[in-house]
Tab-separated table of C-alpha atoms and ligand atoms in Angstrom:
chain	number	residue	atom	x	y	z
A	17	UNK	CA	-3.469	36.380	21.871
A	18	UNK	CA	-2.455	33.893	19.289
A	19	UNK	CA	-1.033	30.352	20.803
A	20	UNK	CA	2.119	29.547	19.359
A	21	UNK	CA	2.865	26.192	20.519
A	22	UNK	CA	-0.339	24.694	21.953
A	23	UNK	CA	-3.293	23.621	20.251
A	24	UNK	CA	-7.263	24.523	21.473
A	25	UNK	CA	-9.274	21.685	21.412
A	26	UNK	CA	-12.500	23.395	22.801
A	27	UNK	CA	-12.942	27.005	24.509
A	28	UNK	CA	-11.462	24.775	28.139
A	29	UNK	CA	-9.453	22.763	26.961
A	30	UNK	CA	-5.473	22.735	25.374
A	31	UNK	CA	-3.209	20.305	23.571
A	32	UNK	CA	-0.014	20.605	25.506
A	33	UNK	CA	1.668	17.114	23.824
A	34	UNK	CA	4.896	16.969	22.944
A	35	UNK	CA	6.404	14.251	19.668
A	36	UNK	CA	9.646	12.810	20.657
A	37	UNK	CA	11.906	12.103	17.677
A	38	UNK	CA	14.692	11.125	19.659
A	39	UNK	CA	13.750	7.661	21.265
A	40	UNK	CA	14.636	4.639	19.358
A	41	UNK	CA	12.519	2.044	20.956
A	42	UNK	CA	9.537	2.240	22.802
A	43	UNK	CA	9.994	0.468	25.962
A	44	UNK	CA	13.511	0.312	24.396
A	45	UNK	CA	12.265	-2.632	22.627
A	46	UNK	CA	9.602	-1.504	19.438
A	47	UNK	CA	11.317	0.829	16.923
A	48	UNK	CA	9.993	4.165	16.459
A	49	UNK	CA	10.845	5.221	12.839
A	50	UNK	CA	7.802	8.073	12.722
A	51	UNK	CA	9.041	8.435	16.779
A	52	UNK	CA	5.978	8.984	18.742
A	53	UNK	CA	3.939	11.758	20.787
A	54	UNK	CA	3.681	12.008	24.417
A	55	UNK	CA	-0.073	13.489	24.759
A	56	UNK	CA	-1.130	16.075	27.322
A	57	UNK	CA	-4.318	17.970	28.116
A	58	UNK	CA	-4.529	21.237	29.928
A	59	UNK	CA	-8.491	22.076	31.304
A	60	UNK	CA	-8.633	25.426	32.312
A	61	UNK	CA	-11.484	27.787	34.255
A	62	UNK	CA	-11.929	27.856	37.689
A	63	UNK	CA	-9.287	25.623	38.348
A	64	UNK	CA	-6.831	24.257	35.898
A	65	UNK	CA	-6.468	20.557	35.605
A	66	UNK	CA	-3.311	19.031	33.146
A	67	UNK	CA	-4.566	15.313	32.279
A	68	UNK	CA	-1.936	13.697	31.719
A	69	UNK	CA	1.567	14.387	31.312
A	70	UNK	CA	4.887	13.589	29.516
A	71	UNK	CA	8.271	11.099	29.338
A	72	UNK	CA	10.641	13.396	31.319
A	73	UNK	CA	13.464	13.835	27.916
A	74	UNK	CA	10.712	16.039	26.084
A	75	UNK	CA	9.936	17.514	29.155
A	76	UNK	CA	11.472	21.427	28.917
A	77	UNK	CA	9.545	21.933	25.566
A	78	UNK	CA	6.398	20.829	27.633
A	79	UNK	CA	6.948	23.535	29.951
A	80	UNK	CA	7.081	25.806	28.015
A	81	UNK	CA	3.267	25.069	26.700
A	82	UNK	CA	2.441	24.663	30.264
A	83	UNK	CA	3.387	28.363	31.042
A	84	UNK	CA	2.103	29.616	27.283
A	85	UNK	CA	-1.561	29.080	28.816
A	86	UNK	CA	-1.013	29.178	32.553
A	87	UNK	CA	0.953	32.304	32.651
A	88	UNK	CA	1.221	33.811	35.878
A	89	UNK	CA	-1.774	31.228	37.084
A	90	UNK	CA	-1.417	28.224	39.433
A	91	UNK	CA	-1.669	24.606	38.552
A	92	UNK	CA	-4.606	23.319	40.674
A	93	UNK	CA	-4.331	19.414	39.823
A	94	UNK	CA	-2.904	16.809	37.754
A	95	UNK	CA	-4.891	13.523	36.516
A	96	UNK	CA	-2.607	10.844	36.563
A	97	UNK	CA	-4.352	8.170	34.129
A	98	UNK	CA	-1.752	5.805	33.295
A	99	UNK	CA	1.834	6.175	35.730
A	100	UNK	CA	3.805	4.157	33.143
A	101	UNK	CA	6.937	6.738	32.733
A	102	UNK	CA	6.383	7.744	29.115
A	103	UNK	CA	3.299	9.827	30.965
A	104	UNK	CA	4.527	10.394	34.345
A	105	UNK	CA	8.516	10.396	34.532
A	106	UNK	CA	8.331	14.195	33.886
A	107	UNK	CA	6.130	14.526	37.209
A	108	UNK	CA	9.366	15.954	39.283
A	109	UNK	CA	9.910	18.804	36.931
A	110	UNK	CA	6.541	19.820	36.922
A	111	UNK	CA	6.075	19.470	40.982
A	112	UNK	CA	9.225	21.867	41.147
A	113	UNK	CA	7.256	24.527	39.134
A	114	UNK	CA	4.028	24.369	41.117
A	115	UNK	CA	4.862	22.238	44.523
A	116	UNK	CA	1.039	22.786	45.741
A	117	UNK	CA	-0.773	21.270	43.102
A	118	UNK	CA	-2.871	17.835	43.817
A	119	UNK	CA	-2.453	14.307	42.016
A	120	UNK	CA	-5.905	12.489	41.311
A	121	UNK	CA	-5.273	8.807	41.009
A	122	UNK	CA	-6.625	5.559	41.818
A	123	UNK	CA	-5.504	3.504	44.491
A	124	UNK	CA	-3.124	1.154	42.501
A	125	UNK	CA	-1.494	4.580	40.647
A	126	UNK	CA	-0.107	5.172	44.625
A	127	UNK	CA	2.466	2.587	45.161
A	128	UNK	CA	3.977	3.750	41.823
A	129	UNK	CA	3.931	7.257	42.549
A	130	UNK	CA	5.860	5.808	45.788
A	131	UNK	CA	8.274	3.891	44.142
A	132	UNK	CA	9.410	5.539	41.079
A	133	UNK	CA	9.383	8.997	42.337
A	134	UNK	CA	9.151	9.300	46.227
A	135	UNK	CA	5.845	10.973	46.064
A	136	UNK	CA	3.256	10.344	49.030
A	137	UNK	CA	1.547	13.931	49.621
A	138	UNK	CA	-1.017	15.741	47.613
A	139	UNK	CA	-3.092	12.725	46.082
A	140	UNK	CA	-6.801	12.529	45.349
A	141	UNK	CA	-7.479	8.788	45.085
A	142	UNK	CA	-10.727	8.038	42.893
A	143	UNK	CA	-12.699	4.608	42.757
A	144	UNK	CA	-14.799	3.463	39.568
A	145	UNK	CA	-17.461	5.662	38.593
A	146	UNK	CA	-16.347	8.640	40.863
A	147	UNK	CA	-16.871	11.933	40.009
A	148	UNK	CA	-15.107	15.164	41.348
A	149	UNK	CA	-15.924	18.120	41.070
A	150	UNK	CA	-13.158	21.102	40.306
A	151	UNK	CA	-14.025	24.119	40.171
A	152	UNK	CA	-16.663	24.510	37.248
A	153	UNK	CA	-15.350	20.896	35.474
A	154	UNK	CA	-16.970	17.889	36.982
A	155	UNK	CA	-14.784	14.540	35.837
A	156	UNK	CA	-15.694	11.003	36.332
A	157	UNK	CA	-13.117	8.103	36.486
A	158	UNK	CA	-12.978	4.779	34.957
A	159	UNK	CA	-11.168	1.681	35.857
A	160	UNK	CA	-9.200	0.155	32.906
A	161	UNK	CA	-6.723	-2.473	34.569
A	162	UNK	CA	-4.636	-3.868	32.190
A	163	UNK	CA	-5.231	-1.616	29.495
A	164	UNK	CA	-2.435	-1.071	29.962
A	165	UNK	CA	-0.873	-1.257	33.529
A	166	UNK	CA	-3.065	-2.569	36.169
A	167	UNK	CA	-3.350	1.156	37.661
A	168	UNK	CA	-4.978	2.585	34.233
A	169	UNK	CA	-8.254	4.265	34.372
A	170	UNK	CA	-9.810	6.654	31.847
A	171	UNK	CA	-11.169	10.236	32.781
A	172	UNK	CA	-14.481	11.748	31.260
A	173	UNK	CA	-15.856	14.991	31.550
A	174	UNK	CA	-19.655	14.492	30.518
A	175	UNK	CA	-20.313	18.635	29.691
A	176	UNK	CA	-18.218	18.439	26.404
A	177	UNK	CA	-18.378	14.811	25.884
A	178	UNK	CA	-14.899	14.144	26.026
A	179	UNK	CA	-12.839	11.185	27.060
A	180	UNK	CA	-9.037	11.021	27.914
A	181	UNK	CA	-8.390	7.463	27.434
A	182	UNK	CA	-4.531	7.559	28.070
A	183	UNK	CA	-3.249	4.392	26.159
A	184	UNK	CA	-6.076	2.867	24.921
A	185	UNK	CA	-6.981	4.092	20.903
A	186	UNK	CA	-2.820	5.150	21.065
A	187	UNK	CA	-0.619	4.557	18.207
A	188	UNK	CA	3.188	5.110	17.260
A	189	UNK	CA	4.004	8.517	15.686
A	190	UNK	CA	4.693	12.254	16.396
A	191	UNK	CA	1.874	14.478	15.524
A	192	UNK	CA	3.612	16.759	12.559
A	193	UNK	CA	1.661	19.805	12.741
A	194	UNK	CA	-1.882	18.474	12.490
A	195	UNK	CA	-2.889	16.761	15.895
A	196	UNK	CA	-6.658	15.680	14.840
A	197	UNK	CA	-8.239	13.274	13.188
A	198	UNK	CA	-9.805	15.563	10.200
A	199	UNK	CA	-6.575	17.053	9.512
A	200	UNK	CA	-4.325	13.693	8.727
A	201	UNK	CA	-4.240	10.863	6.903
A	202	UNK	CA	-5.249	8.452	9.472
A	203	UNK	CA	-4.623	5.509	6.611
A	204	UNK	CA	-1.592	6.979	4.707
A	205	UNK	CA	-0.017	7.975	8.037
A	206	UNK	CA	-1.348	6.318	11.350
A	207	UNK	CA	-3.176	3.132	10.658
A	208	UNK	CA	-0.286	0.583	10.500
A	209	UNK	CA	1.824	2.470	13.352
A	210	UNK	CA	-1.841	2.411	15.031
A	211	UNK	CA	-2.357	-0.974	14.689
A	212	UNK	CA	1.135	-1.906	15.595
A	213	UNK	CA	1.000	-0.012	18.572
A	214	UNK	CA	-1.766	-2.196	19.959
A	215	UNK	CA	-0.388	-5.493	19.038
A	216	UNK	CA	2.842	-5.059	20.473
A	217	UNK	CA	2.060	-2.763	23.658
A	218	UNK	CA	-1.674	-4.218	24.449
A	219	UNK	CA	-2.115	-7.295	22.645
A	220	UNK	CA	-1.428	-9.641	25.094
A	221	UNK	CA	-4.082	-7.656	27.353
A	222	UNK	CA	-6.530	-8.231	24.425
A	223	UNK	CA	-9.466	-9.739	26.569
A	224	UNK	CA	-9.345	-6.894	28.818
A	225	UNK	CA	-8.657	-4.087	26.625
A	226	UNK	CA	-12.385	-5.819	25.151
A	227	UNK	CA	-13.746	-5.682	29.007
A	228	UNK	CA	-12.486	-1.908	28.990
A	229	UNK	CA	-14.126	-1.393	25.594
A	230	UNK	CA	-17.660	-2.673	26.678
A	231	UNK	CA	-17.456	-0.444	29.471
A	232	UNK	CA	-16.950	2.455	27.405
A	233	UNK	CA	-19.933	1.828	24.927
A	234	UNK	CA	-22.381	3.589	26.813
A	235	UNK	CA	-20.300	6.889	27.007
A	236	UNK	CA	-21.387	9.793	24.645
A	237	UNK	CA	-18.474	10.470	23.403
A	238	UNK	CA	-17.681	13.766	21.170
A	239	UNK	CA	-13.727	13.812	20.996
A	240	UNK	CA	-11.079	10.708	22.233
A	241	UNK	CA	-8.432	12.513	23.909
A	242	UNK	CA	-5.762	9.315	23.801
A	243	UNK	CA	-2.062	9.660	25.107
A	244	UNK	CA	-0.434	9.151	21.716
A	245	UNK	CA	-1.661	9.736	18.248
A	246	UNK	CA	-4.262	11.723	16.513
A	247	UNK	CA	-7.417	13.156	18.994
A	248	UNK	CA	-10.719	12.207	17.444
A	249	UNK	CA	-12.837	14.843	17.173
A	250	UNK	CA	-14.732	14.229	13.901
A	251	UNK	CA	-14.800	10.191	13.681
A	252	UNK	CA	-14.149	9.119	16.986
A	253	UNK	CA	-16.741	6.041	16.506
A	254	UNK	CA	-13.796	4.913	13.645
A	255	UNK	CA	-10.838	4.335	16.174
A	256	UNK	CA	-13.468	2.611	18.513
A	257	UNK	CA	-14.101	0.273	15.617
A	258	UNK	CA	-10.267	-0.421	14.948
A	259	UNK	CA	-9.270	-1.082	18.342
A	260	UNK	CA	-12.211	-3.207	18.700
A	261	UNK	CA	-11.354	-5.121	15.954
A	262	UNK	CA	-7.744	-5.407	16.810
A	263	UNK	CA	-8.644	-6.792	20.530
A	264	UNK	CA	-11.218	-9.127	18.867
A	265	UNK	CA	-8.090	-10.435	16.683
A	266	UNK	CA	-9.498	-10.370	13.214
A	267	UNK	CA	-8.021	-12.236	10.794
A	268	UNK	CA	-7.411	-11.745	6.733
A	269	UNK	CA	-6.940	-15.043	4.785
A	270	UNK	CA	-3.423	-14.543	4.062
A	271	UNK	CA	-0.404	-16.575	4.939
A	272	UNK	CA	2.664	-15.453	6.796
A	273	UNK	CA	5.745	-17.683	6.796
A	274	UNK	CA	8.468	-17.056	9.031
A	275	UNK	CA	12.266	-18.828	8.712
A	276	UNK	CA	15.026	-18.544	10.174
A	277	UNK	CA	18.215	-19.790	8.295
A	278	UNK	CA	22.042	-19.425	8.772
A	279	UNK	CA	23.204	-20.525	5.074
A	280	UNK	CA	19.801	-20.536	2.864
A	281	UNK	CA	18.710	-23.825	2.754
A	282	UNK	CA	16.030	-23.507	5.216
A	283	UNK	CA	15.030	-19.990	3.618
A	284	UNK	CA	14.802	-22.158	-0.077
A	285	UNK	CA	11.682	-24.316	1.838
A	286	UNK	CA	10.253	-21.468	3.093
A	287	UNK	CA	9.958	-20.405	-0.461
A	288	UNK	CA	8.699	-24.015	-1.469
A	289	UNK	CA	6.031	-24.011	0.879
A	290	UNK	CA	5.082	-20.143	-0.300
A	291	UNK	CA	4.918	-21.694	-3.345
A	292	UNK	CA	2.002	-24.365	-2.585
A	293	UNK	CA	0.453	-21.646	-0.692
A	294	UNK	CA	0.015	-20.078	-4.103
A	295	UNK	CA	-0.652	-23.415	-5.596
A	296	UNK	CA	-3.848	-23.090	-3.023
A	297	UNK	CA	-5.367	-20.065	-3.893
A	298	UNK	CA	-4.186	-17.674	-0.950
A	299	UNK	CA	-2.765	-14.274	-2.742
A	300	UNK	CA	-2.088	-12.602	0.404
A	301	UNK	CA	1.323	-14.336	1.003
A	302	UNK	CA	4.495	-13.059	3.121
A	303	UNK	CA	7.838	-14.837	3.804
A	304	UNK	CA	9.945	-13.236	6.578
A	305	UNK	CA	13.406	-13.688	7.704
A	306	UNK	CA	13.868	-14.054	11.581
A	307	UNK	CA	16.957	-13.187	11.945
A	308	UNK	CA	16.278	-9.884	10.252
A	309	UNK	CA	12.701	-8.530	10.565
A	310	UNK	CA	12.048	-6.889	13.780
A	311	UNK	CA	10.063	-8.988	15.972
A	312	UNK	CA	7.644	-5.819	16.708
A	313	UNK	CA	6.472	-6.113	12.817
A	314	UNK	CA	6.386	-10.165	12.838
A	315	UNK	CA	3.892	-10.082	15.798
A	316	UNK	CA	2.135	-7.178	14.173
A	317	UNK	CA	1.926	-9.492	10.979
A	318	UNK	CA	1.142	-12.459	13.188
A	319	UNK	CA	-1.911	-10.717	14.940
A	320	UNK	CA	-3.625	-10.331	12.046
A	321	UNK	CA	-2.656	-12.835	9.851
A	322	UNK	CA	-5.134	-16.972	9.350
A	323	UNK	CA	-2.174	-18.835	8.358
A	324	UNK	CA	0.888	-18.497	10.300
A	325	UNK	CA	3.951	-21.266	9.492
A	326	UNK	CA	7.081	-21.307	11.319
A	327	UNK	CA	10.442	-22.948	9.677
A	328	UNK	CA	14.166	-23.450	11.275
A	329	UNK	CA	17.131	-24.707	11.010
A	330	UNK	CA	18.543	-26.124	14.134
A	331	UNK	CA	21.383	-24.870	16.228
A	332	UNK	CA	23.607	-26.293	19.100
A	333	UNK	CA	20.862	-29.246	19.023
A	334	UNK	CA	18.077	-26.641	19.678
A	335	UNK	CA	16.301	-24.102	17.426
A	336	UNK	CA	17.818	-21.181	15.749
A	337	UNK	CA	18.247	-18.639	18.944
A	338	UNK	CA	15.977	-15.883	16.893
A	339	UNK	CA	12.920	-17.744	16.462
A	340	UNK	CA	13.473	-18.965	20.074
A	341	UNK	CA	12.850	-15.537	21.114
A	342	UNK	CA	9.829	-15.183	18.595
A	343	UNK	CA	7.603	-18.008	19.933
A	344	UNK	CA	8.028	-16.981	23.600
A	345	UNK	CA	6.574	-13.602	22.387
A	346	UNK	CA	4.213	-15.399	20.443
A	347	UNK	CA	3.143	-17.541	23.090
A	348	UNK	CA	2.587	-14.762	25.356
A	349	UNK	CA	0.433	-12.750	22.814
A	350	UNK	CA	-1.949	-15.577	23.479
A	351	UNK	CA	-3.385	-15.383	19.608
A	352	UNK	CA	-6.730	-17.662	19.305
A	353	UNK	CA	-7.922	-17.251	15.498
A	354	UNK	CA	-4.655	-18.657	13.678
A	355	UNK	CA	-3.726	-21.560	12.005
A	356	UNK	CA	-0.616	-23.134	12.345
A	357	UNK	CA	2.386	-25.241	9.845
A	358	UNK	CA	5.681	-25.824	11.059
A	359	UNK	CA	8.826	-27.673	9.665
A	360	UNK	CA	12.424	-27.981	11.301
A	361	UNK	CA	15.961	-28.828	9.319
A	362	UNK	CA	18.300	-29.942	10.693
A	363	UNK	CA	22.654	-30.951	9.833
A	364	UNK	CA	23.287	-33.624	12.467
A	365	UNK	CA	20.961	-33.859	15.646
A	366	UNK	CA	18.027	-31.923	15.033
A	367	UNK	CA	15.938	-30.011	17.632
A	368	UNK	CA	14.283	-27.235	15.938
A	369	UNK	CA	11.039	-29.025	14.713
A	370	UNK	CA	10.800	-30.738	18.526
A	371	UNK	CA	10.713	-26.666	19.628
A	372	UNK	CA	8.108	-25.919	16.895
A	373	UNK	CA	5.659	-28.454	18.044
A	374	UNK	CA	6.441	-27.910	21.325
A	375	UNK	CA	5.270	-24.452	20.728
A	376	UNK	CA	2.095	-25.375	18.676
A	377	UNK	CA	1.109	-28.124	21.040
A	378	UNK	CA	1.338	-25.177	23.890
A	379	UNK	CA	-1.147	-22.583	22.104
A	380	UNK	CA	-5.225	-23.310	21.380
A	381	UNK	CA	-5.090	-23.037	17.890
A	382	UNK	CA	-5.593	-25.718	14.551
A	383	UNK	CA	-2.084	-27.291	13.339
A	384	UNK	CA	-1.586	-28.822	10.285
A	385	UNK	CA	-0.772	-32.673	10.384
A	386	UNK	CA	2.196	-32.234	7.807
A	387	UNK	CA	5.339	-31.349	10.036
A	388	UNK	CA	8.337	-31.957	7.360
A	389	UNK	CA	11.864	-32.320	8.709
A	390	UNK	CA	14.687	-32.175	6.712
A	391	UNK	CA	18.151	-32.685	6.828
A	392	UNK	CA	20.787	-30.605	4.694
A	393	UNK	CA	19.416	-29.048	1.654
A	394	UNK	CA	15.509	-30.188	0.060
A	395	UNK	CA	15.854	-32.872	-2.056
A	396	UNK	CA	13.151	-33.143	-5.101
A	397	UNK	CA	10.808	-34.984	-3.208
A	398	UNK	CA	11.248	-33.368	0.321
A	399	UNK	CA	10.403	-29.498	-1.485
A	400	UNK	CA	7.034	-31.510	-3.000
A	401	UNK	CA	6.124	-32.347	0.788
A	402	UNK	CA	6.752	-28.691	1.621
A	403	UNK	CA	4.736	-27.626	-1.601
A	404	UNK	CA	2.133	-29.721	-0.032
A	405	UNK	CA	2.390	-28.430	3.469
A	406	UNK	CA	1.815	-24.777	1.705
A	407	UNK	CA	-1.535	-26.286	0.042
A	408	UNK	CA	-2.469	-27.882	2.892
A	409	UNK	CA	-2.888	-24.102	4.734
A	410	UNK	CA	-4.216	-22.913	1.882
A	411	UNK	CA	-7.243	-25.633	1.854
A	412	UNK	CA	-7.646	-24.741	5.837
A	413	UNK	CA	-7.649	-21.659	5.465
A	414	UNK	CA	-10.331	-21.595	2.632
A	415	UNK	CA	-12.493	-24.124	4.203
A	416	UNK	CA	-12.579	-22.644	7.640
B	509	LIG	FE1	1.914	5.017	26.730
B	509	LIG	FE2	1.444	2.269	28.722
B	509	LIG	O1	2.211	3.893	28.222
C-alpha cells in the first residue's frame, strides 16, 4: 500500500522526519525563517530500529509516521546519536507507545538520558567501532565528540552503505516535499541555510568536526542520512566537500565591515573606509549594522569572509553594548584565516577602540597598524585616514 506521509529511502529503510515551522530560533537564539526539519530514520526487517528521533512540539505528527509503517508491529530499538533535545525531547512520548523497546547509546549519551528525562533502563551502550547486530541489520558506531555535543557518535550500516550522521552535514530548513538531494535545489534553497547552520551551531567545534571528518573518509558511503536537511543519495561526496571546507574556514577575498552607531556618525566612517576598500581593488564588499543584523548572519559572514573590520561608537565609557556581544561570539568562534581593521569614536571619554584592540590583540590573526579614533563626526582629514585604513585591507588582503 501506498505511504502517505513517510518517505522510502531503500527497500529497509523510511524517512519518518518531521519540518517544524513553528520555532523561531534554534536554540532560541538563530532565526529560522525556512524553519527547519527534525530528521528520523525507521530500519525495518527482523527487528525495527528508529535512528534517531524528534524535538518533542512536532512530535504527534511523528507518530503518526511511526505507526504508518509499524502498524500493529513492535518497536525493537532506538539509536540515540546525538541526545541534544531537538532529537531526543520527544523520547517520553515514544517510550509510552512501546515501553519495551531498547536505547543504543554511548556511554556519555547516559547521564543525559538521566538527567533530562529520568531514563536509566533499557540501554545498549556502544564504544568506537562497535558493531551490533539486530536482527538481519548489522550497525557499527562512531565516536564524534564535539560534533556536536560531546556524546555524538554516527551510526553506519555497511550492507547499503549508509551513514546517519545526526548533526554533522545538517543545515537550517524544512524539507517541502522533496527530502533528497536530486530532487532540490541544494544552491537556490539549502546552501546558505547549510552553511549557516555550521557556522553558528558547529563552528566553534571546527577542529573536531575536521577530526570527525578524517575519520569518516574511509567509509563507503552511498546515502548521508543527516538529522536536518536534504539526505544525499546521489552526491553525497558534495556535502562532504562543503562541510569540509566550512571546518577548514575558507576564505573569499572580500571585506566585511561591521558598525555599530547610535546617531550615524560612526555608520558615515564605516562607509569611508568601504570606500578605500574599493579604492583597493576588493569588489566583494559588505557594511553591516550591529545593532540590526542578526548576529547568526554576521558570524556566518565573518566565517567566511579575509577582511573583517570592526567600528563603534562608545557608550557609558565602554563600547556600544551590541558589538560587545558580537566579539565575545567572535572570540569564541576561534576564526584563524582573517584579517583584522578596527576604529573606535568616541563624544567625551572614549572606550570603544580600547575594546576593539583588546579583542584583536586576544585572537591569532593579522591586524592592521592603522587603528583611527575619532571624536564627534569625521572631519576631512580623519575620513582620508579611514579611506586609508580601507586600502590598507585591501593591499593585505591582495598580497596575502
Ligand atoms: Fe540538531 Fe546538536 O542538535
Amino acid at each position: 500500500m501506498e505511504n502517505l506521509l513517510t518517505e522510502r529511502i531503500k527497500d529497509h529503510l523510511y524517512y519518518i522526519g518531521v519540518n517544524d515551522r513553528e520555532t523561531q530560533l534554534f536554540e532560541n537564539m538563530w532565526p529560522l525563517p525556512d524553519g527547519v526539519a527534525y530528521n528520523s530514520f525507521l530500519m525495518t526487517g527482523e527487528k525495527n530500529i528508529i535512528i534517531d528521533l524528534v524535538k518533542v512540539n512536532t512530535v504527534s505528527s511523528y507518530i503518526e509516521k511511526v505507526q504508518e509503517i509499524l502498524k500493529e508491529d513492535s518497536l525493537d530499538y532506538i539509536v540515540i546519536n546525538h541526545v541534544e533535545p531537538d532529537h531526543s525531547s520527544g523520547i517520553l512520548n515514544i517510550l509510552e507507545l512501546y515501553p519495551d523497546v531498547k536505547l543504543i547509546c554511548n556511554k556519555k549519551t547516559v547521564p543525559f538520558l538521566k538527567t533530562y528525562y529520568g531514563i536509566e533502563d533499557n540501554l545498549i551502550v556502544v564504544s568506537e567501532g562497535e558493531t551490533l547486530e539486530l536482527g538481519n541489520r548489522k550497525l557499527t558506531f562512531y565516536m564524534t565528540p564535539m560534533v556536536h555535543w560531546p556524546e555524538s557518535m554516527v551510526t553506519y550500516e555497511e550492507e547499503s552503505k549508509t551513514l546517519f550522521s545526526q548533526d554533522i552535514f545538517g543545515g537550517f530548513g524544512t524539507l517541502n516535499g522533496a527530502i533528497f538531494d536530486d530532487q532540490v535545489k541544494f544552491d537556490d534553497n539549502y546552501y546558505s541555510e547549510t552553511t549557516r547552520y555550521f557556522i553558528n551551531i558547529v563552528g566553534k567545534y571546527a577542529s573536531q568536526a575536521l577530526k570527525a571528518l578524517n575519520k569518516l573518509k574511509d567509509l563507503e558511503i552511498s546515502t548521508i542520512c543527516p538529522v536536518h536537511g536534504p539526505i544525499w543519495r546521489k552526491e553525497p561526496e558534495r556535502i562532504v566537500k562543503l562541510y569540509t571546507d566550512l571546518a577548514q574556514q575558507k576564505v573569499k577575498d572580500a571585506v566585511l565591515i561591521i558598525y555599530g552607531s547610535m546617531y550615524g556618525n560612526t555608520e558615515r566612517m564605516a562607509e569611508a573606509v568601504a570606500r578605500g576598500v574599493a579604492k583597493g581593488g576588493i569588489t566583494d564588499i559588505r557594511i553591516r549594522d550591529v545593532g540590526k543584523t542578526p548576529f547568526s548572519y554576521l558570524l556566518a559572514e565573518a566565517w567566511e569572509t579575509k577582511g573583517i573590520i570592526l567600528g563603534s561608537c562608545s557608550y557609558n565609557n565602554n563600547i556600544f553594548p551590541p558589538m560587545s556581544f558580537l566579539m565575545e561570539e567572535l572570540k569564541q568562534q576561534k576564526m584563524k584565516n582573517n584579517i583584522w581593521g578596527i576604529f573606535g569614536s568616541y563624544s567625551w571619554s572614549g572606550g570603544a577602540l580600547k575594546r576593539l584592540r583588546e579583542f584583536t590583540e586576544g585572537n591569532k590573526c593579522e591586524v592592521l597598524e592603522r587603528q583611527p579614533e575619532i571624536q564627534g563626526a569625521a572631519n576631512e582629514e580623519e575620513l582620508r585616514e579611514l579611506i586609508q585604513l580601507g586600502e590598507d585591507m585591501a593591499r593585505a588582503i591582495l598580497e596575502s
